């Protein structure tokens, strides 16, 4: 086990306060809240955001990149898009100094773990105390805020059946319905309710007068999202099966960046975020 390392004078940090320290070569965020000191890795488990630069609210730190919140006492991930906790470390006060000892284990708690394990009762104490995020972003079509029943229905529909989407007249609304069959492989929530779709546009196909070229503006929860290629392929497959579609173009848009407040209530419910 690593040794305790003296990292600061106890009086250096305001209360509440936070600062970046280095322990045995690792960057660690050190916090002081209500007279107690806490240390967690300065790395957001979503995409490496520097946690110490985020907003500290009581015992929660919000990642400055996409807003995931972590409990500074345990490192547990409290909100999306972080799926797992970050490392927390031992802290002691001795001889007027703050001493930190690195731990090797990670907090396993995370929003998706609750959702997957027990959808009906997934609220941990920490999640239950989390205030609800604002509603869906204003730029998103209102039909994207439908409930979980709609999601299940869209997923179960056969794209080629007599009453399936492929038999219906092509429209922006229909495209959104078809895209609800595409789910993030890590979160198991469809990309419409996640707020990943920024827009849908149609243009007459160059090679077939009665068909449409469909362009879909889609974002990712992070620039390095590992699910990106699969989401693009699934999106093309979901929409390309319609008889009036000649081609599907997926345009990745990172500006404005995705934030958790783009998710619908249905997505938050599925992920256990309240
Ligand atoms: S990097 Fe922290 S929420 Fe995305």
Short mmCIF file of N, CA and C in Angstrom, two decimals, residues 19-181:
data_model
loop_
_atom_site.label_atom_id
_atom_site.label_comp_id
_atom_site.label_asym_id
_atom_site.label_seq_id
_atom_site.Cartn_x
_atom_site.Cartn_y
_atom_site.Cartn_z
N UNK A 19 -8.56 22.30 -4.52
CA UNK A 19 -7.28 22.60 -5.15
C UNK A 19 -6.73 21.34 -5.80
N UNK A 20 -5.86 21.55 -6.76
CA UNK A 20 -5.24 20.42 -7.46
C UNK A 20 -3.91 20.10 -6.80
N UNK A 21 -3.68 18.82 -6.49
CA UNK A 21 -2.40 18.40 -5.92
C UNK A 21 -1.87 17.23 -6.75
N UNK A 22 -0.61 16.91 -6.52
CA UNK A 22 -0.02 15.75 -7.19
C UNK A 22 0.47 14.80 -6.12
N UNK A 23 0.06 13.54 -6.24
CA UNK A 23 0.48 12.54 -5.27
C UNK A 23 1.08 11.36 -6.03
N UNK A 24 2.33 11.08 -5.79
CA UNK A 24 3.01 9.97 -6.47
C UNK A 24 2.79 10.01 -7.98
N UNK A 25 2.79 11.21 -8.55
CA UNK A 25 2.65 11.35 -10.00
C UNK A 25 1.22 11.41 -10.50
N UNK A 26 0.24 11.19 -9.62
CA UNK A 26 -1.17 11.24 -10.04
C UNK A 26 -1.76 12.61 -9.68
N UNK A 27 -2.62 13.13 -10.58
CA UNK A 27 -3.31 14.38 -10.29
C UNK A 27 -4.54 14.08 -9.45
N UNK A 28 -4.65 14.79 -8.34
CA UNK A 28 -5.72 14.52 -7.38
C UNK A 28 -6.41 15.84 -7.03
N UNK A 29 -7.73 15.79 -6.96
CA UNK A 29 -8.50 16.97 -6.53
C UNK A 29 -8.72 16.87 -5.03
N UNK A 30 -8.26 17.89 -4.31
CA UNK A 30 -8.40 17.92 -2.85
C UNK A 30 -9.50 18.92 -2.49
N UNK A 31 -10.42 18.50 -1.64
CA UNK A 31 -11.56 19.34 -1.26
C UNK A 31 -11.59 19.52 0.25
N UNK A 32 -12.14 20.65 0.67
CA UNK A 32 -12.42 20.88 2.08
C UNK A 32 -13.87 21.36 2.16
N UNK A 33 -14.68 20.60 2.90
CA UNK A 33 -16.09 20.97 3.07
C UNK A 33 -16.48 20.69 4.52
N UNK A 34 -17.06 21.68 5.16
CA UNK A 34 -17.49 21.56 6.56
C UNK A 34 -16.39 21.02 7.46
N UNK A 35 -15.17 21.52 7.24
CA UNK A 35 -14.05 21.16 8.10
C UNK A 35 -13.37 19.85 7.77
N UNK A 36 -13.94 19.08 6.85
CA UNK A 36 -13.36 17.78 6.48
C UNK A 36 -12.65 17.88 5.13
N UNK A 37 -11.64 17.05 4.97
CA UNK A 37 -10.89 17.03 3.70
C UNK A 37 -11.20 15.73 2.95
N UNK A 38 -11.28 15.85 1.62
CA UNK A 38 -11.55 14.69 0.77
C UNK A 38 -10.65 14.77 -0.47
N UNK A 39 -10.31 13.59 -0.99
CA UNK A 39 -9.45 13.57 -2.18
C UNK A 39 -9.96 12.53 -3.16
N UNK A 40 -10.12 12.94 -4.42
CA UNK A 40 -10.50 12.00 -5.49
C UNK A 40 -9.64 12.30 -6.70
N UNK A 41 -9.55 11.35 -7.62
CA UNK A 41 -8.79 11.59 -8.85
C UNK A 41 -9.35 12.79 -9.58
N UNK A 42 -8.45 13.57 -10.15
CA UNK A 42 -8.89 14.75 -10.90
C UNK A 42 -9.23 14.36 -12.34
N UNK A 43 -9.93 13.26 -12.49
CA UNK A 43 -10.24 12.74 -13.83
C UNK A 43 -11.69 12.28 -13.87
N UNK A 44 -12.48 12.93 -14.72
CA UNK A 44 -13.86 12.49 -14.91
C UNK A 44 -13.85 11.19 -15.70
N UNK A 45 -14.63 10.22 -15.24
CA UNK A 45 -14.63 8.91 -15.90
C UNK A 45 -15.42 8.92 -17.21
N UNK A 46 -16.09 10.03 -17.52
CA UNK A 46 -16.77 10.09 -18.81
C UNK A 46 -15.76 10.30 -19.93
N UNK A 47 -14.98 11.36 -19.85
CA UNK A 47 -14.05 11.64 -20.94
C UNK A 47 -12.84 12.44 -20.45
N UNK A 48 -12.46 12.21 -19.20
CA UNK A 48 -11.21 12.79 -18.71
C UNK A 48 -11.26 14.24 -18.28
N UNK A 49 -12.43 14.80 -18.08
CA UNK A 49 -12.53 16.20 -17.67
C UNK A 49 -11.83 16.46 -16.34
N UNK A 50 -11.26 17.66 -16.17
CA UNK A 50 -10.56 18.01 -14.93
C UNK A 50 -11.57 18.40 -13.84
N UNK A 51 -11.85 17.50 -12.93
CA UNK A 51 -12.92 17.72 -11.96
C UNK A 51 -12.69 18.93 -11.08
N UNK A 52 -11.44 19.20 -10.73
CA UNK A 52 -11.18 20.29 -9.79
C UNK A 52 -11.59 21.65 -10.37
N UNK A 53 -11.73 21.71 -11.69
CA UNK A 53 -12.14 22.98 -12.32
C UNK A 53 -13.66 23.14 -12.37
N UNK A 54 -14.39 22.13 -11.86
CA UNK A 54 -15.84 22.20 -11.89
C UNK A 54 -16.40 22.93 -10.68
N UNK A 55 -17.73 23.02 -10.67
CA UNK A 55 -18.40 23.72 -9.57
C UNK A 55 -18.60 22.76 -8.40
N UNK A 56 -18.23 23.24 -7.20
CA UNK A 56 -18.39 22.44 -5.99
C UNK A 56 -19.67 22.88 -5.29
N UNK A 57 -20.60 21.93 -5.16
CA UNK A 57 -21.87 22.22 -4.49
C UNK A 57 -22.04 21.21 -3.37
N UNK A 58 -21.94 21.68 -2.14
CA UNK A 58 -21.96 20.78 -0.98
C UNK A 58 -20.88 19.70 -1.17
N UNK A 59 -21.33 18.44 -1.25
CA UNK A 59 -20.35 17.35 -1.39
C UNK A 59 -20.28 16.84 -2.82
N UNK A 60 -20.75 17.66 -3.76
CA UNK A 60 -20.73 17.22 -5.17
C UNK A 60 -19.84 18.14 -5.99
N UNK A 61 -19.10 17.52 -6.91
CA UNK A 61 -18.33 18.30 -7.87
C UNK A 61 -18.87 17.99 -9.26
N UNK A 62 -19.12 19.05 -10.04
CA UNK A 62 -19.67 18.87 -11.39
C UNK A 62 -18.55 19.00 -12.41
N UNK A 63 -18.41 18.00 -13.26
CA UNK A 63 -17.38 18.06 -14.29
C UNK A 63 -17.61 19.27 -15.19
N UNK A 64 -16.57 20.07 -15.43
CA UNK A 64 -16.76 21.28 -16.25
C UNK A 64 -17.05 20.99 -17.72
N UNK A 65 -16.84 19.77 -18.17
CA UNK A 65 -17.05 19.50 -19.60
C UNK A 65 -18.50 19.22 -19.94
N UNK A 66 -19.08 18.18 -19.35
CA UNK A 66 -20.45 17.81 -19.73
C UNK A 66 -21.36 17.67 -18.53
N UNK A 67 -20.89 18.05 -17.36
CA UNK A 67 -21.80 18.17 -16.23
C UNK A 67 -21.98 16.97 -15.34
N UNK A 68 -21.30 15.86 -15.58
CA UNK A 68 -21.45 14.71 -14.67
C UNK A 68 -21.05 15.13 -13.25
N UNK A 69 -21.81 14.63 -12.29
CA UNK A 69 -21.51 14.98 -10.90
C UNK A 69 -20.95 13.77 -10.15
N UNK A 70 -20.01 14.05 -9.27
CA UNK A 70 -19.39 13.01 -8.46
C UNK A 70 -19.47 13.40 -6.99
N UNK A 71 -19.58 12.39 -6.14
CA UNK A 71 -19.56 12.61 -4.69
C UNK A 71 -18.10 12.69 -4.26
N UNK A 72 -17.71 13.83 -3.69
CA UNK A 72 -16.30 14.01 -3.34
C UNK A 72 -15.91 13.12 -2.17
N UNK A 73 -16.89 12.59 -1.42
CA UNK A 73 -16.56 11.75 -0.26
C UNK A 73 -16.22 10.33 -0.66
N UNK A 74 -16.82 9.87 -1.77
CA UNK A 74 -16.63 8.46 -2.17
C UNK A 74 -16.12 8.30 -3.60
N UNK A 75 -16.22 9.36 -4.40
CA UNK A 75 -15.86 9.26 -5.82
C UNK A 75 -16.99 8.71 -6.67
N UNK A 76 -18.14 8.37 -6.07
CA UNK A 76 -19.24 7.77 -6.82
C UNK A 76 -19.77 8.74 -7.88
N UNK A 77 -20.10 8.19 -9.05
CA UNK A 77 -20.74 8.99 -10.10
C UNK A 77 -22.21 9.14 -9.75
N UNK A 78 -22.70 10.37 -9.74
CA UNK A 78 -24.08 10.63 -9.36
C UNK A 78 -24.99 10.86 -10.55
N UNK A 79 -24.43 11.42 -11.61
CA UNK A 79 -25.27 11.73 -12.77
C UNK A 79 -24.54 11.41 -14.06
N UNK A 80 -25.33 11.24 -15.09
CA UNK A 80 -24.82 11.07 -16.45
C UNK A 80 -24.05 12.32 -16.89
N UNK A 81 -23.16 12.21 -17.86
CA UNK A 81 -22.87 11.01 -18.63
C UNK A 81 -21.80 10.11 -18.02
N UNK A 82 -21.36 10.36 -16.80
CA UNK A 82 -20.40 9.44 -16.18
C UNK A 82 -21.12 8.16 -15.79
N UNK A 83 -20.51 7.03 -16.11
CA UNK A 83 -21.13 5.75 -15.83
C UNK A 83 -20.52 5.05 -14.62
N UNK A 84 -19.34 5.46 -14.22
CA UNK A 84 -18.72 4.83 -13.06
C UNK A 84 -17.98 5.87 -12.25
N UNK A 85 -17.75 5.52 -11.00
CA UNK A 85 -17.11 6.45 -10.10
C UNK A 85 -15.63 6.61 -10.40
N UNK A 86 -15.07 7.65 -9.79
CA UNK A 86 -13.63 7.87 -9.90
C UNK A 86 -12.98 7.46 -8.58
N UNK A 87 -11.68 7.35 -8.55
CA UNK A 87 -10.99 6.87 -7.35
C UNK A 87 -11.04 7.89 -6.22
N UNK A 88 -11.32 7.44 -5.03
CA UNK A 88 -11.19 8.34 -3.87
C UNK A 88 -9.99 7.86 -3.05
N UNK A 89 -9.45 8.77 -2.24
CA UNK A 89 -8.19 8.47 -1.55
C UNK A 89 -8.30 8.77 -0.06
N UNK A 90 -7.37 8.17 0.71
CA UNK A 90 -7.35 8.40 2.16
C UNK A 90 -6.74 9.76 2.45
N UNK A 91 -7.33 10.45 3.42
CA UNK A 91 -6.82 11.77 3.81
C UNK A 91 -6.72 11.82 5.33
N UNK A 92 -5.66 12.38 5.84
CA UNK A 92 -5.55 12.61 7.28
C UNK A 92 -4.90 13.97 7.54
N UNK A 93 -5.21 14.52 8.68
CA UNK A 93 -4.60 15.79 9.10
C UNK A 93 -3.62 15.47 10.22
N UNK A 94 -2.38 15.88 10.06
CA UNK A 94 -1.35 15.57 11.06
C UNK A 94 -0.30 16.66 11.03
N UNK A 95 0.10 17.10 12.19
CA UNK A 95 1.14 18.13 12.32
C UNK A 95 0.80 19.35 11.47
N UNK A 96 -0.47 19.68 11.43
CA UNK A 96 -0.90 20.88 10.70
C UNK A 96 -0.94 20.71 9.20
N UNK A 97 -0.64 19.51 8.74
CA UNK A 97 -0.61 19.30 7.29
C UNK A 97 -1.72 18.36 6.83
N UNK A 98 -2.00 18.42 5.52
CA UNK A 98 -2.95 17.50 4.91
C UNK A 98 -2.14 16.39 4.23
N UNK A 99 -2.45 15.14 4.59
CA UNK A 99 -1.72 14.01 4.05
C UNK A 99 -2.68 13.15 3.23
N UNK A 100 -2.23 12.72 2.06
CA UNK A 100 -3.07 11.91 1.19
C UNK A 100 -2.35 10.61 0.85
N UNK A 101 -3.10 9.52 0.90
CA UNK A 101 -2.56 8.22 0.47
C UNK A 101 -3.42 7.68 -0.66
N UNK A 102 -2.80 7.35 -1.78
CA UNK A 102 -3.54 6.86 -2.94
C UNK A 102 -4.11 5.47 -2.67
N UNK A 103 -5.36 5.30 -3.11
CA UNK A 103 -5.97 3.97 -3.09
C UNK A 103 -5.94 3.41 -4.51
N UNK A 104 -6.14 2.12 -4.61
CA UNK A 104 -6.12 1.53 -5.95
C UNK A 104 -7.52 1.29 -6.50
N UNK A 105 -8.54 1.16 -5.64
CA UNK A 105 -9.88 0.81 -6.11
C UNK A 105 -10.69 2.01 -6.57
N UNK A 106 -11.69 1.71 -7.40
CA UNK A 106 -12.61 2.73 -7.90
C UNK A 106 -13.98 2.56 -7.26
N UNK A 107 -14.68 3.66 -7.13
CA UNK A 107 -16.09 3.56 -6.73
C UNK A 107 -16.85 2.92 -7.87
N UNK A 108 -17.66 1.95 -7.57
CA UNK A 108 -18.37 1.24 -8.64
C UNK A 108 -19.74 1.84 -8.90
N UNK A 109 -20.20 2.68 -8.00
CA UNK A 109 -21.54 3.23 -8.14
C UNK A 109 -21.63 4.13 -9.36
N UNK A 110 -22.78 4.10 -10.03
CA UNK A 110 -22.98 4.97 -11.17
C UNK A 110 -24.42 4.97 -11.57
N UNK A 111 -24.88 6.03 -12.25
CA UNK A 111 -26.30 6.14 -12.59
C UNK A 111 -26.81 4.95 -13.38
N UNK A 112 -26.04 4.46 -14.35
CA UNK A 112 -26.56 3.38 -15.19
C UNK A 112 -26.64 2.08 -14.42
N UNK A 113 -25.75 1.88 -13.44
CA UNK A 113 -25.79 0.65 -12.67
C UNK A 113 -27.11 0.54 -11.94
N UNK A 114 -27.59 1.66 -11.41
CA UNK A 114 -28.88 1.64 -10.72
C UNK A 114 -29.99 1.33 -11.71
N UNK A 115 -29.94 1.94 -12.88
CA UNK A 115 -31.01 1.75 -13.85
C UNK A 115 -31.06 0.31 -14.32
N UNK A 116 -29.89 -0.30 -14.54
CA UNK A 116 -29.87 -1.65 -15.07
C UNK A 116 -30.28 -2.66 -14.01
N UNK A 117 -29.90 -2.42 -12.75
CA UNK A 117 -30.15 -3.41 -11.73
C UNK A 117 -31.61 -3.45 -11.31
N UNK A 118 -32.23 -2.31 -11.14
CA UNK A 118 -33.58 -2.29 -10.61
C UNK A 118 -34.30 -1.05 -11.09
N UNK A 119 -34.89 -1.11 -12.28
CA UNK A 119 -35.49 0.08 -12.88
C UNK A 119 -36.55 0.74 -12.01
N UNK A 120 -37.29 -0.04 -11.23
CA UNK A 120 -38.39 0.57 -10.49
C UNK A 120 -37.95 1.22 -9.20
N UNK A 121 -36.81 0.80 -8.66
CA UNK A 121 -36.38 1.33 -7.36
C UNK A 121 -34.93 1.73 -7.39
N UNK A 122 -34.50 2.32 -8.47
CA UNK A 122 -33.08 2.56 -8.66
C UNK A 122 -32.56 3.81 -7.99
N UNK A 123 -33.35 4.52 -7.24
CA UNK A 123 -32.88 5.78 -6.66
C UNK A 123 -32.05 5.51 -5.42
N UNK A 124 -30.75 5.76 -5.53
CA UNK A 124 -29.94 5.72 -4.32
C UNK A 124 -30.21 7.00 -3.56
N UNK A 125 -29.75 7.07 -2.33
CA UNK A 125 -29.96 8.28 -1.55
C UNK A 125 -29.38 9.48 -2.26
N UNK A 126 -28.20 9.28 -2.83
CA UNK A 126 -27.55 10.41 -3.48
C UNK A 126 -28.33 10.85 -4.70
N UNK A 127 -28.79 9.89 -5.52
CA UNK A 127 -29.54 10.27 -6.71
C UNK A 127 -30.87 10.89 -6.34
N UNK A 128 -31.48 10.38 -5.29
CA UNK A 128 -32.78 10.91 -4.90
C UNK A 128 -32.66 12.36 -4.48
N UNK A 129 -31.49 12.73 -3.97
CA UNK A 129 -31.33 14.11 -3.52
C UNK A 129 -30.90 15.02 -4.65
N UNK A 130 -30.63 14.44 -5.80
CA UNK A 130 -30.19 15.26 -6.93
C UNK A 130 -31.38 16.01 -7.52
N UNK A 131 -31.29 17.35 -7.68
CA UNK A 131 -32.42 18.07 -8.27
C UNK A 131 -32.63 17.66 -9.72
N UNK A 132 -33.88 17.70 -10.16
CA UNK A 132 -34.18 17.35 -11.54
C UNK A 132 -33.53 18.34 -12.48
N UNK A 133 -33.08 17.81 -13.60
CA UNK A 133 -32.49 18.68 -14.60
C UNK A 133 -33.61 19.38 -15.35
N UNK A 134 -33.30 20.50 -16.00
CA UNK A 134 -34.32 21.20 -16.76
C UNK A 134 -34.85 20.31 -17.89
N UNK A 135 -35.94 20.73 -18.51
CA UNK A 135 -36.56 19.95 -19.56
C UNK A 135 -35.72 19.91 -20.81
N UNK A 136 -36.29 19.28 -21.82
CA UNK A 136 -35.55 19.08 -23.06
C UNK A 136 -35.19 20.42 -23.69
N UNK A 137 -34.05 20.43 -24.38
CA UNK A 137 -33.58 21.68 -24.98
C UNK A 137 -34.61 22.21 -25.97
N UNK A 138 -34.67 23.54 -26.03
CA UNK A 138 -35.73 24.16 -26.81
C UNK A 138 -35.63 23.86 -28.29
N UNK A 139 -34.42 23.55 -28.78
CA UNK A 139 -34.25 23.31 -30.20
C UNK A 139 -34.77 21.96 -30.65
N UNK A 140 -35.17 21.11 -29.72
CA UNK A 140 -35.57 19.75 -30.08
C UNK A 140 -37.08 19.69 -30.31
N UNK A 141 -37.52 18.93 -31.29
CA UNK A 141 -38.95 18.82 -31.56
C UNK A 141 -39.69 18.30 -30.34
N UNK A 142 -40.92 18.79 -30.18
CA UNK A 142 -41.65 18.45 -28.98
C UNK A 142 -41.96 16.97 -28.90
N UNK A 143 -42.06 16.28 -30.05
CA UNK A 143 -42.41 14.87 -29.99
C UNK A 143 -41.30 14.04 -29.39
N UNK A 144 -40.10 14.61 -29.20
CA UNK A 144 -39.01 13.84 -28.62
C UNK A 144 -39.19 13.62 -27.13
N UNK A 145 -40.16 14.27 -26.52
CA UNK A 145 -40.32 14.15 -25.08
C UNK A 145 -41.36 13.11 -24.70
N UNK A 146 -41.66 12.19 -25.59
CA UNK A 146 -42.65 11.18 -25.27
C UNK A 146 -42.15 10.23 -24.20
N UNK A 147 -43.06 9.47 -23.58
CA UNK A 147 -42.70 8.65 -22.43
C UNK A 147 -42.11 7.33 -22.82
N UNK A 148 -41.83 6.49 -21.80
CA UNK A 148 -41.17 5.22 -22.03
C UNK A 148 -42.06 4.27 -22.83
N UNK A 149 -43.37 4.39 -22.71
CA UNK A 149 -44.25 3.51 -23.47
C UNK A 149 -44.03 3.70 -24.95
N UNK A 150 -43.85 4.97 -25.38
CA UNK A 150 -43.60 5.24 -26.79
C UNK A 150 -42.29 4.61 -27.24
N UNK A 151 -41.28 4.66 -26.36
CA UNK A 151 -39.98 4.12 -26.71
C UNK A 151 -40.09 2.63 -26.97
N UNK A 152 -40.77 1.93 -26.07
CA UNK A 152 -40.92 0.48 -26.23
C UNK A 152 -41.67 0.17 -27.51
N UNK A 153 -42.70 0.97 -27.80
CA UNK A 153 -43.50 0.72 -28.98
C UNK A 153 -42.66 0.90 -30.24
N UNK A 154 -41.88 1.97 -30.26
CA UNK A 154 -41.06 2.22 -31.45
C UNK A 154 -40.04 1.12 -31.64
N UNK A 155 -39.47 0.61 -30.54
CA UNK A 155 -38.46 -0.41 -30.64
C UNK A 155 -39.06 -1.71 -31.16
N UNK A 156 -40.31 -1.98 -30.75
CA UNK A 156 -40.92 -3.25 -31.11
C UNK A 156 -41.45 -3.26 -32.53
N UNK A 157 -41.65 -2.09 -33.13
CA UNK A 157 -42.23 -2.03 -34.46
C UNK A 157 -41.33 -2.68 -35.49
N UNK A 158 -41.94 -3.39 -36.41
CA UNK A 158 -41.17 -3.94 -37.51
C UNK A 158 -41.04 -2.89 -38.59
N UNK A 159 -39.81 -2.55 -39.01
CA UNK A 159 -39.65 -1.50 -40.00
C UNK A 159 -40.32 -1.85 -41.32
N UNK A 160 -40.50 -3.11 -41.58
CA UNK A 160 -41.04 -3.48 -42.88
C UNK A 160 -42.47 -4.01 -42.81
N UNK A 161 -43.05 -4.07 -41.62
CA UNK A 161 -44.40 -4.60 -41.48
C UNK A 161 -45.42 -3.68 -42.08
N UNK A 162 -46.65 -4.17 -42.25
CA UNK A 162 -47.68 -3.39 -42.93
C UNK A 162 -48.04 -2.10 -42.17
N UNK A 163 -47.89 -2.09 -40.84
CA UNK A 163 -48.19 -0.87 -40.10
C UNK A 163 -46.92 -0.24 -39.53
N UNK A 164 -45.76 -0.74 -39.92
CA UNK A 164 -44.49 -0.22 -39.41
C UNK A 164 -44.13 1.10 -40.06
N UNK A 165 -43.05 1.73 -39.56
CA UNK A 165 -42.64 3.02 -40.08
C UNK A 165 -42.37 3.02 -41.58
N UNK A 166 -41.89 1.90 -42.10
CA UNK A 166 -41.55 1.88 -43.53
C UNK A 166 -42.76 2.05 -44.43
N UNK A 167 -43.94 1.79 -43.89
CA UNK A 167 -45.14 1.91 -44.71
C UNK A 167 -45.79 3.28 -44.56
N UNK A 168 -45.25 4.12 -43.71
CA UNK A 168 -45.86 5.43 -43.47
C UNK A 168 -45.20 6.51 -44.31
N UNK A 169 -45.94 7.59 -44.50
CA UNK A 169 -45.41 8.70 -45.31
C UNK A 169 -44.20 9.32 -44.63
N UNK A 170 -43.18 9.60 -45.43
CA UNK A 170 -41.94 10.13 -44.90
C UNK A 170 -42.15 11.54 -44.32
N UNK A 171 -41.71 11.76 -43.10
CA UNK A 171 -41.82 13.07 -42.47
C UNK A 171 -40.73 13.16 -41.40
N UNK A 172 -40.51 14.37 -40.93
CA UNK A 172 -39.51 14.56 -39.88
C UNK A 172 -39.92 13.78 -38.62
N UNK A 173 -41.20 13.83 -38.34
CA UNK A 173 -41.69 13.14 -37.15
C UNK A 173 -41.47 11.64 -37.26
N UNK A 174 -41.70 11.11 -38.46
CA UNK A 174 -41.51 9.67 -38.65
C UNK A 174 -40.04 9.29 -38.48
N UNK A 175 -39.15 10.15 -38.97
CA UNK A 175 -37.72 9.86 -38.82
C UNK A 175 -37.37 9.77 -37.33
N UNK A 176 -37.87 10.71 -36.54
CA UNK A 176 -37.60 10.66 -35.10
C UNK A 176 -38.13 9.37 -34.49
N UNK A 177 -39.31 8.95 -34.94
CA UNK A 177 -39.86 7.69 -34.42
C UNK A 177 -38.97 6.52 -34.79
N UNK A 178 -38.49 6.51 -36.04
CA UNK A 178 -37.61 5.42 -36.47
C UNK A 178 -36.31 5.43 -35.68
N UNK A 179 -35.81 6.62 -35.36
CA UNK A 179 -34.54 6.71 -34.63
C UNK A 179 -34.66 6.25 -33.18
N UNK A 180 -35.87 6.17 -32.69
CA UNK A 180 -36.03 5.67 -31.31
C UNK A 180 -35.69 4.18 -31.21
N UNK A 181 -35.55 3.53 -32.36
CA UNK A 181 -35.12 2.13 -32.34
C UNK A 181 -33.60 2.00 -32.17
#
